Structures are given as structure tokens and as C-alpha cells.
Coordinates of C-alpha atoms (C1' of nucleotides) in Angstrom, one line a residue:
Chain I
M1 CA -60.2 -46.1 43.1
A2 CA -60.7 -43.0 40.8
R3 CA -59.9 -39.6 40.8
R4 CA -57.7 -38.8 43.6
P5 CA -59.3 -36.4 46.1
K6 CA -56.5 -34.1 47.1
K7 CA -53.8 -34.9 44.4
P8 CA -54.1 -32.9 41.2
P9 CA -54.9 -35.0 38.1
M10 CA -51.7 -35.9 36.2
T11 CA -51.4 -34.3 32.8
K12 CA -48.9 -34.7 29.9
E13 CA -47.1 -31.7 31.2
S14 CA -46.8 -32.9 34.8
L15 CA -45.5 -36.3 33.4
L16 CA -43.0 -35.2 30.9
P17 CA -40.4 -34.0 33.3
R18 CA -40.3 -37.3 35.0
L19 CA -40.4 -39.3 31.8
A20 CA -37.5 -37.0 30.6
A21 CA -35.5 -37.8 33.7
H22 CA -35.9 -41.3 33.3
V23 CA -34.8 -41.6 29.6
L24 CA -32.0 -39.3 30.5
A25 CA -30.9 -41.9 33.0
H26 CA -31.6 -44.9 31.1
G27 CA -31.9 -44.2 27.4
L28 CA -34.6 -44.0 24.9
G29 CA -34.0 -47.4 23.3
Q30 CA -34.7 -49.3 26.5
A31 CA -37.8 -47.2 27.5
S32 CA -40.7 -49.3 27.7
L33 CA -44.1 -48.4 29.0
R34 CA -44.0 -49.9 32.6
P35 CA -40.7 -48.7 33.6
L36 CA -41.5 -45.2 32.3
A37 CA -44.6 -45.4 34.2
R38 CA -43.0 -46.5 37.4
A39 CA -40.5 -43.7 37.0
A40 CA -43.2 -41.2 36.6
G41 CA -45.3 -42.5 39.6
T42 CA -48.1 -43.8 37.4
S43 CA -49.1 -46.9 35.4
D44 CA -48.6 -48.0 31.8
R45 CA -52.4 -47.8 31.6
M46 CA -52.3 -44.0 32.3
L47 CA -49.5 -43.2 30.0
I48 CA -51.6 -44.7 27.1
Y49 CA -54.6 -42.8 28.4
H50 CA -52.8 -39.6 28.5
F51 CA -50.6 -40.0 25.3
G52 CA -52.5 -42.4 23.2
T53 CA -49.5 -44.4 21.9
K54 CA -46.1 -45.1 22.9
E55 CA -45.2 -43.6 19.7
A56 CA -47.0 -40.5 20.5
L57 CA -45.4 -40.3 24.0
I58 CA -41.8 -40.5 22.5
I59 CA -42.6 -37.6 20.1
D60 CA -44.0 -35.4 22.9
L61 CA -41.0 -36.4 25.0
L62 CA -38.4 -35.6 22.2
Q63 CA -40.2 -32.2 21.8
H64 CA -39.9 -31.7 25.7
L65 CA -36.3 -32.6 25.7
A66 CA -35.8 -30.2 22.8
G67 CA -37.3 -27.5 25.0
I68 CA -35.1 -28.4 27.9
Y69 CA -32.1 -28.0 25.7
A70 CA -33.3 -24.6 24.4
A71 CA -33.8 -23.2 27.8
Q72 CA -30.3 -24.4 28.8
L73 CA -28.8 -22.4 25.9
D74 CA -30.8 -19.4 27.0
N75 CA -29.4 -19.5 30.4
L76 CA -25.8 -19.9 29.1
L77 CA -23.8 -16.8 29.5
A78 CA -26.2 -14.7 27.4
A79 CA -24.8 -11.4 28.3
D80 CA -21.3 -10.7 27.1
R81 CA -20.1 -11.4 23.7
P82 CA -16.8 -13.2 23.2
A83 CA -14.1 -11.3 21.5
S84 CA -13.1 -14.1 19.0
R85 CA -14.3 -17.3 17.4
Q86 CA -11.8 -19.1 19.4
A87 CA -13.1 -17.9 22.6
L88 CA -16.7 -18.8 21.5
L89 CA -15.7 -22.1 20.6
A90 CA -14.1 -22.6 24.0
R91 CA -17.0 -21.4 25.8
I92 CA -19.5 -24.0 24.0
L93 CA -17.0 -26.7 24.4
A94 CA -16.6 -26.0 28.1
H95 CA -20.4 -26.2 28.6
N96 CA -20.5 -29.5 26.8
A97 CA -17.8 -30.8 29.0
D98 CA -19.7 -30.0 32.3
P99 CA -20.5 -33.4 33.8
A100 CA -24.1 -32.1 34.3
M101 CA -24.5 -32.4 30.4
A102 CA -23.2 -35.9 30.2
P103 CA -26.5 -37.7 30.4
F104 CA -27.9 -35.2 28.0
L105 CA -25.0 -35.9 25.4
T106 CA -25.5 -39.8 25.8
L107 CA -29.1 -39.2 25.0
W108 CA -28.2 -36.9 22.0
W109 CA -26.6 -39.7 19.9
E110 CA -29.6 -41.9 20.4
I111 CA -31.8 -39.0 19.1
V112 CA -29.2 -38.6 16.1
A113 CA -29.6 -42.3 15.4
G114 CA -33.1 -42.2 15.5
A115 CA -33.1 -39.1 13.1
A116 CA -30.9 -40.9 10.8
R117 CA -33.4 -43.8 10.6
D118 CA -36.2 -41.2 10.5
L119 CA -38.2 -42.5 13.4
P120 CA -41.2 -40.5 14.0
G121 CA -40.3 -37.3 16.0
F122 CA -36.4 -37.8 16.2
R123 CA -35.5 -35.8 13.2
A124 CA -38.0 -32.9 14.2
A125 CA -36.3 -32.8 17.7
A126 CA -32.8 -33.2 16.4
R127 CA -33.2 -30.4 14.1
A128 CA -34.8 -28.0 16.7
M129 CA -31.7 -28.6 19.0
V130 CA -29.2 -28.0 16.2
D131 CA -31.1 -24.9 14.8
R132 CA -31.2 -23.6 18.3
L133 CA -27.4 -24.1 18.8
H134 CA -26.7 -22.5 15.3
A135 CA -28.8 -19.5 16.3
W136 CA -27.2 -19.2 19.6
L137 CA -23.8 -19.3 17.9
V138 CA -24.9 -16.8 15.3
G139 CA -26.1 -14.5 18.1
H140 CA -22.9 -14.9 20.1
M141 CA -20.4 -14.4 17.3
P142 CA -17.8 -11.8 17.9
A143 CA -18.8 -8.1 16.9
G144 CA -17.7 -7.4 13.3
D145 CA -17.3 -11.0 12.4
P146 CA -17.3 -11.0 8.6
D147 CA -19.7 -14.0 8.1
P148 CA -21.7 -14.7 11.2
D149 CA -24.0 -17.4 9.7
G150 CA -21.3 -19.2 7.8
G151 CA -18.9 -19.0 10.7
A152 CA -21.5 -20.5 13.0
S153 CA -22.2 -23.3 10.5
Y154 CA -18.4 -23.9 10.7
L155 CA -18.3 -23.9 14.5
L156 CA -21.3 -26.0 14.6
T157 CA -19.8 -28.5 12.3
L158 CA -16.6 -28.6 14.5
I159 CA -18.5 -28.8 17.8
E160 CA -20.6 -31.9 16.7
G161 CA -17.6 -33.6 15.3
S162 CA -15.8 -33.0 18.7
L163 CA -18.8 -34.2 20.7
M164 CA -18.8 -37.4 18.6
L165 CA -15.3 -38.2 19.2
G166 CA -15.7 -37.3 22.7
A167 CA -18.6 -39.9 23.0
L168 CA -16.1 -42.5 21.8
G169 CA -13.7 -41.4 24.5
Q170 CA -11.6 -39.9 21.8
G171 CA -11.8 -36.1 22.9
D172 CA -8.1 -36.0 22.9
R173 CA -8.0 -36.5 19.2
A174 CA -10.7 -33.8 18.8
R175 CA -8.7 -31.3 20.9
A176 CA -5.6 -32.2 18.8
G177 CA -7.4 -31.3 15.6
L178 CA -8.8 -28.0 16.9
L179 CA -5.3 -27.3 18.2
A180 CA -3.6 -28.0 14.8
A181 CA -6.2 -25.6 13.3
G182 CA -5.3 -23.1 15.6
L183 CA -8.8 -23.0 17.0
I184 CA -7.9 -23.6 20.7
A185 CA -5.3 -22.6 22.8
P186 CA -2.8 -25.5 24.0
Chain A
M1 CA -32.9 -83.7 11.1
A2 CA -29.3 -83.2 11.8
R3 CA -26.0 -82.4 10.1
R4 CA -26.9 -81.6 6.5
P5 CA -25.3 -84.2 4.2
K6 CA -24.1 -81.9 1.5
K7 CA -24.3 -78.4 2.7
P8 CA -21.3 -77.3 4.5
P9 CA -21.9 -76.6 8.2
M10 CA -22.6 -73.1 9.3
T11 CA -19.8 -71.2 11.1
K12 CA -19.8 -67.9 12.7
E13 CA -17.8 -66.6 9.6
S14 CA -20.4 -67.9 7.1
L15 CA -23.2 -66.2 9.3
L16 CA -21.8 -62.9 10.0
P17 CA -22.1 -61.4 6.3
R18 CA -25.7 -62.0 6.2
L19 CA -26.3 -61.0 9.7
A20 CA -24.5 -57.8 8.8
A21 CA -26.6 -57.2 6.0
H22 CA -29.7 -57.6 8.0
V23 CA -28.7 -54.9 10.6
L24 CA -27.5 -52.7 7.6
A25 CA -31.1 -52.9 6.4
H26 CA -33.0 -53.0 9.6
G27 CA -30.8 -51.6 12.4
L28 CA -29.2 -53.0 15.4
G29 CA -31.9 -51.7 18.0
Q30 CA -34.5 -53.7 16.4
A31 CA -32.4 -56.7 15.9
S32 CA -33.7 -59.8 17.7
L33 CA -32.7 -63.3 17.3
R34 CA -35.5 -64.8 15.3
P35 CA -35.4 -62.1 12.5
L36 CA -31.8 -62.2 12.6
A37 CA -31.7 -66.1 12.0
R38 CA -34.4 -65.8 9.3
A39 CA -32.2 -63.3 7.6
A40 CA -29.1 -65.7 7.7
G41 CA -31.2 -68.8 6.9
T42 CA -31.0 -70.4 10.2
S43 CA -32.8 -70.5 13.6
D44 CA -32.5 -68.6 16.7
R45 CA -31.5 -71.9 18.2
M46 CA -28.4 -72.0 16.1
L47 CA -27.3 -68.4 16.5
I48 CA -27.2 -69.2 20.3
Y49 CA -25.3 -72.2 19.6
H50 CA -22.7 -70.6 17.5
F51 CA -22.3 -67.3 19.5
G52 CA -23.4 -68.4 22.9
T53 CA -25.3 -65.3 23.7
K54 CA -27.1 -62.6 21.8
E55 CA -24.7 -60.1 23.5
A56 CA -21.7 -62.1 22.0
L57 CA -23.3 -62.2 18.7
I58 CA -23.7 -58.3 18.5
I59 CA -20.0 -57.9 19.7
D60 CA -18.8 -60.3 16.9
L61 CA -21.0 -58.6 14.5
L62 CA -19.8 -55.2 15.4
Q63 CA -16.3 -56.3 14.9
H64 CA -17.2 -57.7 11.6
L65 CA -18.8 -54.5 10.6
A66 CA -15.6 -52.6 11.5
G67 CA -13.7 -55.0 9.1
I68 CA -16.1 -54.3 6.4
Y69 CA -15.5 -50.5 6.9
A70 CA -11.6 -51.0 6.9
A71 CA -11.9 -52.9 3.7
Q72 CA -13.8 -50.3 2.1
L73 CA -11.4 -47.6 3.0
D74 CA -8.5 -49.8 1.7
N75 CA -10.2 -49.9 -1.7
L76 CA -10.7 -46.3 -1.7
L77 CA -8.4 -44.7 -4.3
A78 CA -5.3 -45.8 -2.4
A79 CA -3.1 -44.9 -5.3
D80 CA -2.7 -41.2 -5.8
R81 CA -2.2 -38.6 -3.2
P82 CA -4.4 -35.5 -3.3
A83 CA -2.7 -32.2 -3.8
S84 CA -4.3 -30.3 -1.0
R85 CA -6.2 -30.8 2.3
Q86 CA -9.2 -29.5 0.6
A87 CA -8.9 -32.1 -2.3
L88 CA -8.7 -34.9 0.4
L89 CA -11.7 -33.6 2.3
A90 CA -13.7 -33.5 -0.9
R91 CA -12.7 -36.8 -1.7
I92 CA -13.8 -38.5 1.5
L93 CA -17.0 -36.3 1.6
A94 CA -17.8 -37.7 -2.0
H95 CA -17.2 -41.0 -0.8
N96 CA -19.6 -40.6 2.1
A97 CA -22.3 -39.1 0.0
D98 CA -22.3 -42.1 -2.3
P99 CA -25.7 -43.7 -1.8
A100 CA -24.1 -47.1 -1.3
M101 CA -22.9 -45.7 2.1
A102 CA -26.3 -44.6 3.2
P103 CA -27.0 -47.7 5.1
F104 CA -23.7 -47.9 6.6
L105 CA -24.1 -44.3 7.8
T106 CA -27.5 -44.9 9.4
L107 CA -26.1 -47.8 11.2
W108 CA -23.0 -45.6 12.3
W109 CA -25.0 -43.5 14.4
E110 CA -26.6 -46.4 16.2
I111 CA -23.0 -47.7 16.9
V112 CA -22.1 -44.2 18.3
A113 CA -25.1 -44.1 20.6
G114 CA -24.2 -47.5 21.8
A115 CA -20.7 -46.3 22.3
A116 CA -21.8 -43.2 24.2
R117 CA -23.8 -45.5 26.5
D118 CA -20.8 -47.9 26.6
L119 CA -22.8 -50.9 25.5
P120 CA -20.4 -54.0 25.2
G121 CA -18.6 -54.0 22.1
F122 CA -19.8 -50.7 20.8
R123 CA -17.1 -48.5 21.7
A124 CA -14.4 -50.9 20.6
A125 CA -15.9 -51.1 17.2
A126 CA -16.7 -47.4 17.0
R127 CA -13.0 -46.6 17.8
A128 CA -11.7 -49.2 15.3
M129 CA -13.5 -47.5 12.5
V130 CA -12.5 -43.9 13.6
D131 CA -8.9 -44.9 14.2
R132 CA -8.9 -46.6 10.7
L133 CA -10.3 -43.4 9.0
H134 CA -7.9 -41.3 10.9
A135 CA -5.0 -43.5 9.8
W136 CA -6.2 -43.4 6.2
L137 CA -6.4 -39.6 6.3
V138 CA -2.9 -39.3 7.8
G139 CA -1.7 -41.7 4.9
H140 CA -3.4 -39.6 2.1
M141 CA -2.6 -36.0 3.4
P142 CA -0.9 -34.0 0.8
A143 CA 3.0 -34.5 0.3
G144 CA 4.7 -32.0 2.5
D145 CA 1.9 -31.4 4.8
P146 CA 3.4 -29.5 8.0
D147 CA 1.3 -31.6 10.4
P148 CA -0.3 -34.7 9.0
D149 CA -1.5 -36.2 12.1
G150 CA -3.0 -33.1 13.6
G151 CA -4.3 -32.0 10.2
A152 CA -6.1 -35.6 9.8
S153 CA -7.5 -34.9 13.3
Y154 CA -9.0 -31.7 12.3
L155 CA -10.4 -33.2 9.0
L156 CA -11.9 -36.2 10.9
T157 CA -13.6 -33.8 13.2
L158 CA -15.1 -31.9 10.3
I159 CA -16.0 -35.0 8.6
E160 CA -17.8 -36.4 11.5
G161 CA -19.6 -33.1 12.3
S162 CA -20.7 -33.0 8.5
L163 CA -22.0 -36.5 8.7
M164 CA -23.9 -35.8 11.7
L165 CA -25.7 -32.7 10.3
G166 CA -26.1 -34.7 7.0
A167 CA -27.9 -37.4 9.1
L168 CA -30.5 -34.9 10.2
G169 CA -30.9 -33.8 6.6
Q170 CA -28.9 -30.5 7.4
G171 CA -26.2 -31.3 4.9
D172 CA -26.5 -27.8 3.5
R173 CA -25.5 -26.4 6.7
A174 CA -22.3 -28.4 7.0
R175 CA -21.5 -27.4 3.3
A176 CA -22.1 -23.7 4.2
G177 CA -19.8 -24.0 7.2
L178 CA -17.1 -25.7 5.1
L179 CA -17.4 -23.2 2.4
A180 CA -17.2 -20.3 4.9
A181 CA -13.9 -21.7 6.3
G182 CA -12.6 -22.0 2.6
L183 CA -12.3 -25.9 3.0
I184 CA -14.5 -26.6 -0.1
A185 CA -15.0 -25.0 -3.4
P186 CA -18.5 -23.4 -4.0
Chain S
dC1 C1' -19.5 -102.2 12.5
dA2 C1' -20.1 -99.7 16.9
dG3 C1' -19.9 -95.8 19.1
dC4 C1' -19.3 -91.0 19.9
dC5 C1' -19.7 -86.4 18.7
dT6 C1' -21.2 -82.3 16.1
dA7 C1' -24.6 -80.0 14.0
dT8 C1' -29.3 -79.5 13.9
dG9 C1' -34.9 -79.6 14.6
dT10 C1' -38.7 -79.2 17.7
dA11 C1' -41.1 -77.5 21.8
dG12 C1' -41.3 -75.0 25.1
dC13 C1' -40.5 -71.6 29.2
dA14 C1' -40.6 -67.4 31.8
dT15 C1' -40.7 -62.7 30.9
dT16 C1' -41.7 -58.5 28.7
dC17 C1' -44.0 -55.8 25.3
dG18 C1' -47.9 -52.5 23.9
dC19 C1' -52.5 -52.1 24.5
dT20 C1' -57.5 -53.1 25.6
dA21 C1' -61.8 -54.4 28.4
dC22 C1' -64.2 -53.5 32.1
dA23 C1' -65.1 -51.7 36.4
dT24 C1' -65.1 -47.8 39.9
dT25 C1' -65.3 -43.6 42.0
dA26 C1' -64.8 -38.9 42.8
dA27 C1' -65.8 -34.3 41.2
dC28 C1' -68.7 -31.3 38.5
dC29 C1' -73.4 -29.8 36.3
dT30 C1' -78.4 -29.0 36.3
Chain C
dA1 C1' -80.2 -35.2 44.3
dG2 C1' -79.2 -37.4 40.3
dG3 C1' -76.7 -38.0 36.2
dT4 C1' -72.5 -37.3 33.4
dT5 C1' -67.8 -37.6 33.0
dA6 C1' -62.8 -37.6 33.6
dA7 C1' -59.4 -40.3 35.8
dT8 C1' -57.8 -44.1 37.6
dG9 C1' -57.2 -49.3 39.0
dT10 C1' -57.1 -54.3 37.9
dA11 C1' -56.8 -58.1 34.6
dG12 C1' -55.4 -59.8 31.0
dC13 C1' -54.5 -60.7 25.9
dG14 C1' -51.7 -62.0 22.1
dA15 C1' -47.1 -61.3 20.4
dA16 C1' -42.2 -61.3 20.9
dT17 C1' -38.2 -61.8 23.6
dG18 C1' -33.8 -64.6 25.0
dC19 C1' -32.7 -68.8 26.0
dT20 C1' -33.0 -74.1 27.3
dA21 C1' -34.2 -79.1 27.3
dC22 C1' -34.5 -82.9 24.7
dA23 C1' -34.2 -85.6 20.7
dT24 C1' -31.7 -87.3 16.6
dA25 C1' -29.7 -87.9 12.3
dG26 C1' -25.4 -88.0 10.0
dG27 C1' -20.3 -88.3 9.7
dC28 C1' -15.9 -89.6 11.8
dT29 C1' -12.9 -92.8 14.6
dG30 C1' -12.1 -96.7 16.7

DNA sequence: CAGCCTATGTAGCATTCGCTACATTAACCT
DNA sequence: AGGTTAATGTAGCGAATGCTACATAGGCTG
């Protein structure tokens, strides 16, 4: 058959959310066209038709994921401003500890690995997400902070280090480090 | 043919260094039996013969890589003890900035990604390496440091965060953060 | 010397991979 | 109405995948 009579035609934009759901559940490394297509309710044939290439699909998908992350940050308690760097750090750590974030974090390290190897699209997406988090941190630094930009970079480094240790199941150690530095409450 | 007359028979131990060299150069994700075998001067047939399964091979290989990392740390300026946490941090950051470490770091993020997804062998290897680094840090904390263990955890978190940002080409930002925190010299 | 056993080569198998060729049909345009 | 085109299905291709079956040559042990 051909053009579906009632169903609106599929577009990249309509496909990307379902593709994103699939890689969030199963990872980027194992993502091959046929399973991706099944998850999106279409065929490998159509994925190539819409995206041209698997590589192009992955690039688009990574940008889409970066957009999802940005939207999440935007929705994250944008109103009030924490009173201290410690409070800000606690807030972002709590957000990352939310179980709903787990699939995203698992995927995050795959994106970092791709960025480290400079696979096409990975570094751009990873940078977009890190830049966004940095900007969020700058915008949420306590009023009167002497060095919002540098402080945000400092917190960012600590956050990413904590997340990495958390990915290994060593969140305890990260917490111990932050505690020893007086950055979180016991 | 069969048993090589003069050449000693291949063992896991003789194969692992060459397999490690291959994954350091080309990554774990793309590592399939035939290329691995070519790099080790043997055949896929023999890899399965010696390791039983690709999965078992990867597990052995990850342990081997953890051993390489441990040996590197042991050789790393074990003698003198830095005078401050700052000096210790500077030393380990310099070590990681060594171009010779680049392939290892690229691979590291792949290991972290596998650990985050709990692929067999990955979390154990990643933990072994992180534990080793933590122990090294504890053993090299300045004399009289009030909290060597907590301090080492703090430095570890910062180091891993810095490495991650470095993997994205954002080492500048990590440096800015450490500078703002007074942890490195300008 | 007669076996046995270990290490190896050769061929292949079923599956999956990304991608393509070709056909077909519904919607749109003149 | 008739032609064009966008969107899709069906089949398949060549390569790569992990792994297996079978054969066999050499060393070791009796």
C-alpha cells in the first residue's frame, strides 16, 4: 500500500520521540534500524527514507535528546533562588537522584563515550547539554555570589563527578567527598 | 596445520596485551571477534577456544585493563608526598593530561557507559580502577591532612568531573571551576 | 612405537546489519 | 480526468556477526 488515507504521514518530528524512548530504554550502542523502526511503528525502510542514513538519524536523535534535557531544566524549579551554593547543589543532586532520571543518566554516559571518541553528533549534543546545565547553574546561583560563572563551573565539575561515581554504584563515595568538603549536610 | 612446532602456544595471558592494544586504539563497542583476532595474530576460532565466549573475553579484557591502570598508578611518582591537596590535584591532573593517557581516557568513558548499563564485567572493572585511584589519593594526601579519606573522595569527584568535561573538549571550564574554588593556580 | 590429547586450520551456518531496487497507491495539481 | 509525486510495502543484497563441526598435525605418555 501507499500513503495512509486517514493517518497523517510520518515525519522526522513525529518519529523522534518514539525513537528517543527506545534508546532511553535500550541504549544507543545496540540501536539498529529494525528494532528502532519497530519501536517507532514503522520500518527500517522508512527510517532511511526520512533520515537518509543511520548516522544522520543518530545525529538528529541526539539533538532531540538534548532538547528534552533542556526542557527538563527549564521546568526545574525556575522560580525561587537558593540561598547558598550548598542549597543549589543539593537541589540539582536531588533532581538527578529522581528515579525518572535514571534512563537519561544511563544514556548520558553513552553520549559522553561517543563524544570522547568524537563520533559524529555526540560531542555537539553533549556540549549542548553541559552548556545548558552550566547556564542553569549560573542563573540559579545565590544572589550576591562573588563569582557566579566560576562557581557554576565548580559545581558543574562536582556534579558530573558525582554522577559518574553514582553510575558505578559509588554514590556513597561522592557523597562522602562532598560532605568532607562541607558542600552538603550530613 | 596444528600445534606450532617452535612457537610457544598462545594463552589468554599472551593474548590479552594485544587485545588491550586493539581496544585502546579502536574502542570496545566496535570490537568484534575477527578484528580482535587479527590484531592478536590469531583467529576468531582461537579466541573462542581460549575464552569460551566473546562475553567472557571482554570480562577478562576489562580486568586486564584494570590491571594496566593499577600498574600505571603504582609507577606514578610514588616516592615523595605532595605538600598540599592542591599539589596532589595538580599532579594527578597533569598525569591525565599526558597524551599517552588519551587512548585510555577515551576507553574509560566506554567502560563507564557499560557500567552504567550494568553490562557484565564493566562495573567490576570500573570500580576496581576508581577504588585504586582513591587508594592512591589517600596514600598521597599531604602529611597531617585532617581527613585523608574524605579529602581523597572529594578530589576523586573533582578529578572525574574534570576528566568528563575534558572528554567533551571543555577542559577550560573544568579548569575555571577549580580555579574559582582555589584548587589550582592560575 | 602406538595412541591420545592439545592446539590449530578450514568451512560453514544462521542471524543481523545498513541500505537499495522496484513496485504501488493515494493525494494533489492542472 | 489524467498525470505527478510523496509515502509506503516487499524483497533482497552483500557484508559482518558470534559461534560450531570437523579435520589434523604435532608433541607427550605409555
